[in-house]
């Protein structure tokens, strides 16, 4: 097949994909500036792991880590790594928790066969995946119909000497709120004081790590809190880089278990690696650095504030039209709107999502909350850089119209219901 034909063939297939400009489901970046796109395209051949051949890319990774460590108030010299996304960062961070726990137990002459990890039902699926893949008992705090994040009172009954760590979320996938990280840190300090158990706290800041420092700089969730030993963040979410780039940052070098670092020299120079993957592109590391130097703290603040203002405008319109209640709009939250239908409708959130997609092609997900709040249905619209204020007005109008259609015709047919997507999107 000729190159042109092959390209057309692939392009033709892709026409059927969802339109990123109407994708309100994903947290992941769908647009970057042309200069960033050029940088990415020009560096696609570069294998990031070849540190001997591409030492500057490796240096740029280290600079990004130092900038993030500074942003997250690390007390001194630290360490970390670039990953494929938050999932890889979480796997590596949680492995380090497991190894450090083993070291503590062995030093005390205690058994190492029953590790457990404590987290809430509000976490991303990757935390359960880690537990299954790496043989750790998940101790999951269940949600309630009126409580979608966790706090110290939920964590306390689950912590014991086999707890490798507690994971708390900054900006949940479901409603965009934060667990009570200050409260959990205080609890872990009290347990250290009273029982001598030093249980580390990992913050899953996949989305929140690029939002809280700019929208809520005085809110403490990072290394300002003593028990926070490691943090993951997705560069490809609010870090504003295309997929896939994530970051793992430790509080101190000693928080990374040395046993997990491998040294090899077959690419031309002895190199330390702490990754689940090996070969991977350098482009997204360079694109992250581009954003850091292009935007700086001030620029990220401007972008986050613009998204937040647009999210608030959408929230106000949805509330005014009388069909929806907002979920936790008065709390610190990612730039999104989480909402549910008011009582007494003949249709549900899945119907609205379906109708809106049929009428205007918006992808605005509906889903049920995790146990024990599984009866609660939620809709969630990400308000990203690409959703302008004018588009917010149009979207609010389109949601109204979808509701009007449903008022007249009732909910979706069972055949249609059968085809509806029920995941929160990523
Ligand atoms: C809170 C949270 N943690 C982890 C992840 C997984 O991140 P990634 O897609 O970067 O692997 C997500 C993705 O949506 C998330 O929202």
Coordinates of C-alpha atoms and ligand atoms in Angstrom, one line a residue:
X1 CA 0.0 0.0 0.0
X2 CA 1.3 3.5 -0.8
X3 CA 2.2 5.7 2.2
X4 CA -0.5 8.2 1.3
X5 CA -3.2 5.4 1.1
X6 CA -2.1 3.9 4.4
X7 CA -2.3 7.3 6.0
X8 CA -5.8 8.0 4.6
X9 CA -6.9 4.5 5.6
X10 CA -6.0 5.2 9.3
X11 CA -7.3 8.8 9.1
X12 CA -10.6 7.5 7.8
X13 CA -11.0 5.1 10.7
X14 CA -10.3 7.8 13.2
X15 CA -13.0 10.1 11.9
X16 CA -15.4 8.0 14.1
X17 CA -13.6 8.9 17.3
X18 CA -15.1 11.3 19.8
X19 CA -14.4 15.0 19.2
X20 CA -11.9 16.2 21.9
X21 CA -13.4 19.7 21.9
X22 CA -16.7 18.2 23.1
X23 CA -15.1 15.7 25.5
X24 CA -16.0 16.8 29.0
X25 CA -15.2 13.4 30.4
X26 CA -11.5 13.3 30.3
X27 CA -9.0 14.8 32.8
X28 CA -6.3 14.4 30.2
X29 CA -4.9 17.2 28.1
X30 CA -6.5 17.4 24.6
X31 CA -4.8 20.6 23.4
X32 CA -1.3 22.1 23.5
X33 CA 0.2 25.2 21.8
X34 CA 1.7 24.8 18.3
X35 CA 5.2 25.5 19.6
X36 CA 4.8 22.6 22.1
X37 CA 3.4 20.4 19.4
X38 CA 6.5 21.2 17.2
X39 CA 8.9 20.3 20.1
X40 CA 7.1 17.0 20.6
X41 CA 7.1 16.2 16.9
X42 CA 10.8 17.0 16.6
X43 CA 11.8 14.7 19.4
X44 CA 9.6 11.7 18.8
X45 CA 12.6 9.5 18.0
X46 CA 14.3 10.2 21.3
X47 CA 14.4 7.2 23.7
X48 CA 14.2 8.7 27.2
X49 CA 15.9 5.7 28.9
X50 CA 19.1 6.1 26.8
X51 CA 20.7 8.5 29.3
X52 CA 24.2 7.9 27.8
X53 CA 23.1 9.0 24.4
X54 CA 20.6 11.7 25.5
X55 CA 22.0 13.1 28.7
X56 CA 20.2 16.4 28.3
X57 CA 16.7 14.8 28.4
X58 CA 17.8 13.1 31.6
X59 CA 19.0 16.4 33.1
X60 CA 15.7 18.0 32.1
X61 CA 13.8 15.3 33.9
X62 CA 15.8 16.0 37.0
X63 CA 15.0 19.8 36.7
X64 CA 11.3 19.0 36.5
X65 CA 11.5 16.9 39.6
X66 CA 13.3 19.6 41.5
X67 CA 10.7 22.2 40.4
X68 CA 7.9 19.9 41.5
X69 CA 9.6 19.1 44.8
X70 CA 9.9 22.8 45.4
X71 CA 6.3 23.4 44.5
X72 CA 5.3 20.7 47.0
X73 CA 7.5 22.2 49.8
X74 CA 10.1 19.4 50.1
X75 CA 12.3 20.2 53.0
X76 CA 15.6 19.5 51.3
X77 CA 17.2 17.4 48.7
X78 CA 14.9 14.8 47.3
X79 CA 14.4 12.3 44.5
X80 CA 11.7 11.1 42.1
X81 CA 11.1 10.0 38.6
X82 CA 9.2 10.6 35.4
X83 CA 6.6 7.9 34.7
X84 CA 4.0 7.0 32.0
X85 CA 1.3 8.5 34.1
X86 CA 0.0 8.5 37.7
X87 CA -0.7 4.7 37.5
X88 CA 3.0 3.9 37.1
X89 CA 3.9 6.5 39.7
X90 CA 1.5 5.0 42.2
X91 CA 2.7 1.4 41.5
X92 CA 6.3 2.6 42.2
X93 CA 5.4 4.8 45.1
X94 CA 3.4 2.0 46.7
X95 CA 6.1 -0.5 46.1
X96 CA 8.5 1.7 48.0
X97 CA 6.0 1.9 50.8
X98 CA 5.9 -1.9 50.9
X99 CA 9.7 -2.3 50.8
X100 CA 10.2 0.3 53.5
X101 CA 7.6 -1.4 55.7
X102 CA 9.5 -4.7 55.2
X103 CA 12.7 -3.1 56.3
X104 CA 11.0 -1.7 59.5
X105 CA 9.4 -5.1 60.3
X106 CA 12.6 -7.1 59.7
X107 CA 14.6 -4.7 61.8
X108 CA 12.1 -5.3 64.6
X109 CA 12.2 -9.1 64.1
X110 CA 8.5 -9.1 63.0
X111 CA 6.7 -11.0 60.2
X112 CA 6.4 -9.6 56.7
X113 CA 3.8 -11.8 55.2
X114 CA 0.6 -9.7 55.7
X115 CA 1.1 -6.2 54.4
X116 CA -2.0 -4.0 54.1
X117 CA -2.7 -0.6 52.6
X118 CA -5.5 1.8 53.7
X119 CA -7.4 4.0 51.3
X120 CA -11.0 5.2 50.6
X121 CA -13.5 4.0 48.1
X122 CA -13.0 7.3 46.4
X123 CA -9.6 6.3 44.9
X124 CA -8.9 5.5 41.3
X125 CA -8.9 1.8 40.3
X126 CA -5.1 1.8 40.2
X127 CA -4.9 1.4 44.0
X128 CA -6.8 -1.8 44.0
X129 CA -4.8 -2.9 41.0
X130 CA -1.6 -2.3 42.9
X131 CA -2.9 -4.4 45.8
X132 CA -3.8 -7.3 43.6
X133 CA -0.6 -7.3 41.4
X134 CA 1.7 -6.9 44.4
X135 CA 0.0 -9.0 47.0
X136 CA -1.1 -6.4 49.5
X137 CA -4.4 -6.5 51.4
X138 CA -6.5 -3.5 50.5
X139 CA -8.3 -2.0 53.4
X140 CA -10.9 0.2 51.8
X141 CA -13.0 2.7 53.6
X142 CA -16.5 2.6 52.2
X143 CA -18.2 5.8 51.1
X144 CA -21.7 6.8 52.3
X145 CA -24.6 8.4 50.5
X146 CA -23.6 11.8 51.9
X147 CA -19.8 11.4 52.2
X148 CA -17.6 11.0 49.2
X149 CA -14.1 11.6 50.7
X150 CA -12.4 10.1 53.8
X151 CA -10.9 11.5 57.0
X152 CA -9.0 10.4 60.1
X153 CA -12.0 8.8 61.8
X154 CA -12.4 6.5 58.8
X155 CA -8.7 5.5 58.6
X156 CA -8.0 4.9 62.3
X157 CA -9.8 1.5 62.8
X158 CA -7.8 0.1 59.8
X159 CA -4.2 1.0 60.8
X160 CA -2.0 -1.6 62.5
X161 CA 1.7 -2.7 62.4
X162 CA 1.2 -4.3 59.0
X163 CA 0.0 -1.1 57.4
X164 CA 2.5 -0.2 54.7
X165 CA 0.9 3.2 54.3
X166 CA -2.2 5.3 53.9
X167 CA -3.2 6.7 50.5
X168 CA -5.2 10.0 50.4
X169 CA -6.5 11.7 47.2
X170 CA -6.2 15.3 46.2
X171 CA -8.9 15.8 43.6
X172 CA -11.0 12.6 43.3
X173 CA -12.0 11.2 40.0
X174 CA -15.6 11.1 41.1
X175 CA -16.4 14.6 42.5
X176 CA -13.0 16.5 42.3
X177 CA -12.7 17.0 46.1
X178 CA -9.9 16.2 48.5
X179 CA -9.7 13.7 51.4
X180 CA -9.0 15.3 54.8
X181 CA -5.2 15.1 54.4
X182 CA -4.4 17.4 57.3
X183 CA -6.7 15.3 59.6
X184 CA -5.1 12.0 58.4
X185 CA -1.6 13.4 58.9
X186 CA -2.5 14.4 62.4
X187 CA -3.9 11.0 63.1
X188 CA -0.7 9.3 61.9
X189 CA 1.4 11.7 64.0
X190 CA -0.7 10.7 67.0
X191 CA -0.3 7.0 66.2
X192 CA 3.5 7.5 65.9
X193 CA 3.6 9.3 69.2
X194 CA 1.4 6.9 71.2
X195 CA 2.2 3.5 69.5
X196 CA 5.6 4.0 67.9
X197 CA 4.2 3.1 64.5
X198 CA 5.6 5.3 61.7
X199 CA 2.9 4.9 59.0
X200 CA 3.7 7.0 55.9
X201 CA 1.1 8.9 53.9
X202 CA 1.1 8.9 50.1
X203 CA -0.9 11.6 48.4
X204 CA -2.5 10.7 45.0
X205 CA -2.4 14.2 43.5
X206 CA -3.0 12.9 40.0
X207 CA -5.2 15.8 39.2
X208 CA -4.9 18.0 42.2
X209 CA -1.1 18.3 42.2
X210 CA -1.3 20.9 39.4
X211 CA -4.5 22.6 40.8
X212 CA -4.1 23.1 44.5
X213 CA -0.7 24.9 44.5
X214 CA -2.3 27.6 42.2
X215 CA -5.9 27.9 43.3
X216 CA -5.5 27.0 47.0
X217 CA -1.8 27.8 47.8
X218 CA -2.4 28.1 51.6
X219 CA -4.2 24.8 51.8
X220 CA -1.7 22.2 53.3
X221 CA -1.7 18.7 51.7
X222 CA 1.9 18.3 50.6
X223 CA 5.4 17.9 52.3
X224 CA 4.4 20.7 54.7
X225 CA 2.7 17.8 56.5
X226 CA 5.2 15.6 58.3
X227 CA 3.8 12.1 57.4
X228 CA 3.4 12.9 53.7
X229 CA 6.4 10.9 52.3
X230 CA 5.5 10.7 48.6
X231 CA 3.3 12.3 46.0
X232 CA 2.2 11.4 42.4
X233 CA 0.9 13.8 39.8
X234 CA -0.2 13.4 36.2
X235 CA 1.7 15.8 33.9
X236 CA -0.9 14.9 31.3
X237 CA -3.9 16.1 33.3
X238 CA -3.7 19.6 34.8
X239 CA 0.1 19.6 34.1
X240 CA -1.3 20.5 30.6
X241 CA 0.8 18.0 28.6
X242 CA -0.5 15.4 26.1
X243 CA -0.5 11.8 27.4
X244 CA 1.6 10.1 28.8
X245 CA 3.6 11.7 31.5
X246 CA 3.4 11.4 35.2
X247 CA 5.7 12.2 38.1
X248 CA 6.6 10.6 41.5
X249 CA 8.3 12.8 44.1
X250 CA 9.6 11.6 47.4
X251 CA 9.9 13.8 50.5
X252 CA 13.5 12.7 51.1
X253 CA 16.0 10.5 49.3
X254 CA 15.6 8.0 52.2
X255 CA 11.9 7.5 51.4
X256 CA 12.8 5.6 48.2
X257 CA 13.7 2.0 49.1
X258 CA 17.3 1.5 47.6
X259 CA 16.5 -2.1 46.8
X260 CA 14.1 -1.0 44.1
X261 CA 16.7 0.9 42.2
X262 CA 18.5 -1.1 39.5
X263 CA 21.9 -0.2 38.1
X264 CA 22.8 -1.3 34.6
X265 CA 25.5 -0.2 32.2
X266 CA 24.7 -1.7 28.8
X267 CA 23.5 1.5 27.2
X268 CA 27.0 3.0 27.5
X269 CA 27.2 4.3 31.1
X270 CA 26.2 3.0 34.5
X271 CA 22.7 4.2 35.2
X272 CA 20.2 3.9 38.0
X273 CA 16.7 3.0 36.9
X274 CA 13.5 3.0 39.0
X275 CA 10.7 2.3 36.5
X276 CA 8.2 -0.4 35.5
X277 CA 8.8 0.4 31.8
X278 CA 12.2 0.8 30.1
X279 CA 12.1 2.4 26.6
X280 CA 9.8 5.3 26.2
X281 CA 9.7 8.6 24.4
X282 CA 11.4 11.8 25.8
X283 CA 8.9 14.1 24.0
X284 CA 6.5 14.5 26.9
X285 CA 9.2 15.2 29.4
X286 CA 10.4 18.0 27.1
X287 CA 6.8 19.2 26.7
X288 CA 6.4 19.3 30.5
X289 CA 9.6 21.3 30.8
X290 CA 8.3 23.6 28.0
X291 CA 5.1 24.3 30.0
X292 CA 7.2 25.0 33.2
X293 CA 9.4 27.6 31.5
X294 CA 6.6 29.0 29.3
X295 CA 4.0 29.4 32.1
X296 CA 5.8 29.4 35.4
X297 CA 3.8 29.6 38.6
X298 CA 2.1 32.8 37.4
X299 CA 1.0 31.3 34.1
X300 CA -0.3 28.1 35.7
X301 CA -2.2 30.2 38.2
X302 CA -3.8 32.2 35.3
X303 CA -4.8 29.0 33.5
X304 CA -6.2 27.4 36.6
X305 CA -8.2 30.5 37.5
X306 CA -9.7 30.8 34.1
X307 CA -10.9 27.2 34.2
X308 CA -12.2 27.7 37.7
X309 CA -14.2 30.8 36.7
X310 CA -15.7 29.0 33.8
X311 CA -16.6 26.0 36.0
X312 CA -18.3 28.4 38.4
X313 CA -20.2 30.0 35.6
X314 CA -21.4 26.6 34.4
X315 CA -22.3 25.6 37.9
X316 CA -24.4 28.7 38.5
X317 CA -26.3 28.2 35.2
X318 CA -27.1 24.6 36.0
X319 CA -28.3 25.5 39.5
X320 CA -30.4 28.4 38.1
X321 CA -32.2 26.3 35.6
X322 CA -33.7 24.3 38.4
X323 CA -33.1 20.8 37.2
X324 CA -29.8 20.0 39.1
X325 CA -28.2 20.2 42.5
X326 CA -24.4 20.8 42.7
X327 CA -22.2 18.4 44.6
X328 CA -19.9 20.2 47.1
X329 CA -19.4 23.4 45.0
X330 CA -18.6 25.3 48.1
X331 CA -15.6 23.2 48.9
X332 CA -12.0 23.2 47.4
X333 CA -12.5 21.3 44.1
X334 CA -10.9 20.6 40.8
X335 CA -12.1 22.9 37.9
X336 CA -15.2 20.8 37.2
X337 CA -18.9 20.7 37.9
X338 CA -20.3 17.6 39.6
X339 CA -24.1 17.6 39.8
X340 CA -27.1 15.4 40.1
X341 CA -30.8 15.7 39.0
X342 CA -33.2 17.1 41.6
X343 CA -35.8 14.6 43.0
X344 CA -39.0 13.8 41.2
X345 CA -37.9 13.5 37.6
X346 CA -39.2 10.8 35.2
X347 CA -35.7 10.4 33.8
X348 CA -32.2 10.0 35.3
X349 CA -28.7 11.3 34.9
X350 CA -27.9 8.5 32.3
X351 CA -30.8 9.7 30.2
X352 CA -29.5 13.3 30.3
X353 CA -26.0 12.2 29.2
X354 CA -27.4 10.1 26.4
X355 CA -29.8 12.8 25.2
X356 CA -27.1 15.5 25.3
X357 CA -24.8 13.4 23.3
X358 CA -27.6 12.6 20.7
X359 CA -28.6 16.3 20.3
X360 CA -25.2 18.0 20.4
X361 CA -22.4 15.4 20.6
X362 CA -21.2 16.5 24.0
X363 CA -19.5 13.7 25.9
X364 CA -20.6 14.4 29.5
X365 CA -20.5 11.3 31.6
X366 CA -23.0 9.9 34.2
X367 CA -22.0 7.2 36.6
X368 CA -22.8 5.8 40.0
X369 CA -20.6 6.4 43.0
X370 CA -18.5 3.6 44.6
X371 CA -19.9 1.4 47.5
X372 CA -21.6 2.2 49.8
X373 CA -22.9 5.2 47.9
X374 CA -23.7 3.1 44.8
X375 CA -27.3 4.4 44.7
X376 CA -26.1 7.9 44.0
X377 CA -25.9 8.9 40.3
X378 CA -23.6 11.8 39.3
X379 CA -22.8 13.8 36.2
X380 CA -19.5 15.5 35.9
X381 CA -18.2 18.1 33.4
X382 CA -14.5 18.9 33.2
X383 CA -14.0 22.6 32.4
X384 CA -10.6 22.7 30.7
X385 CA -8.7 25.3 28.7
X386 CA -10.5 24.4 25.5
X387 CA -14.0 25.2 27.0
X388 CA -14.3 29.0 26.5
X389 CA -16.9 31.1 28.4
X390 CA -19.0 31.3 25.3
X391 CA -19.0 27.5 25.0
X392 CA -20.0 27.2 28.7
X393 CA -23.1 29.3 28.0
X394 CA -23.9 27.1 25.0
X395 CA -23.3 23.9 26.9
X396 CA -25.6 25.0 29.8
X397 CA -28.3 25.8 27.1
X398 CA -27.8 22.4 25.5
X399 CA -28.2 20.6 28.9
X400 CA -31.4 22.6 29.4
X401 CA -32.7 21.6 26.0
X402 CA -31.8 17.9 26.6
X403 CA -33.9 18.1 29.9
X404 CA -36.8 19.7 28.0
X405 CA -36.8 16.9 25.4
X406 CA -36.7 14.3 28.2
X407 CA -39.6 16.0 30.0
X408 CA -41.7 15.6 26.8
X409 CA -40.7 12.1 25.8
X410 CA -39.6 10.5 29.1
X411 CA -36.4 8.6 29.7
X412 CA -34.4 6.5 27.2
X413 CA -35.8 3.3 25.8
X414 CA -34.5 0.1 27.5
X415 CA -32.7 -0.8 24.3
X416 CA -30.8 2.6 24.4
X417 CA -30.2 2.2 28.2
X418 CA -28.5 -1.0 27.4
X419 CA -25.9 0.9 25.4
X420 CA -25.1 3.7 27.8
X421 CA -21.6 4.1 29.2
X422 CA -21.3 4.1 32.9
X423 CA -17.7 5.0 33.7
X424 CA -16.5 8.3 35.1
X425 CA -13.9 8.8 32.3
X426 CA -10.3 9.6 33.0
Ligands
LIG1 C1 -7.1 10.3 41.4 C2 -6.5 9.6 40.3 N1 -5.4 8.7 40.5 C3 -4.8 8.0 39.5 C4 -5.3 8.1 38.2 C5 -4.5 7.4 37.2 O1 -3.8 8.3 36.4 P1 -3.1 8.0 35.0 O2 -4.3 8.0 34.0 O3 -2.2 9.2 34.9 O4 -2.4 6.7 35.0 C6 -6.3 9.0 37.9 C7 -6.8 9.1 36.5 O5 -7.9 9.6 36.3 C8 -6.9 9.7 39.0 O6 -8.0 10.6 38.7

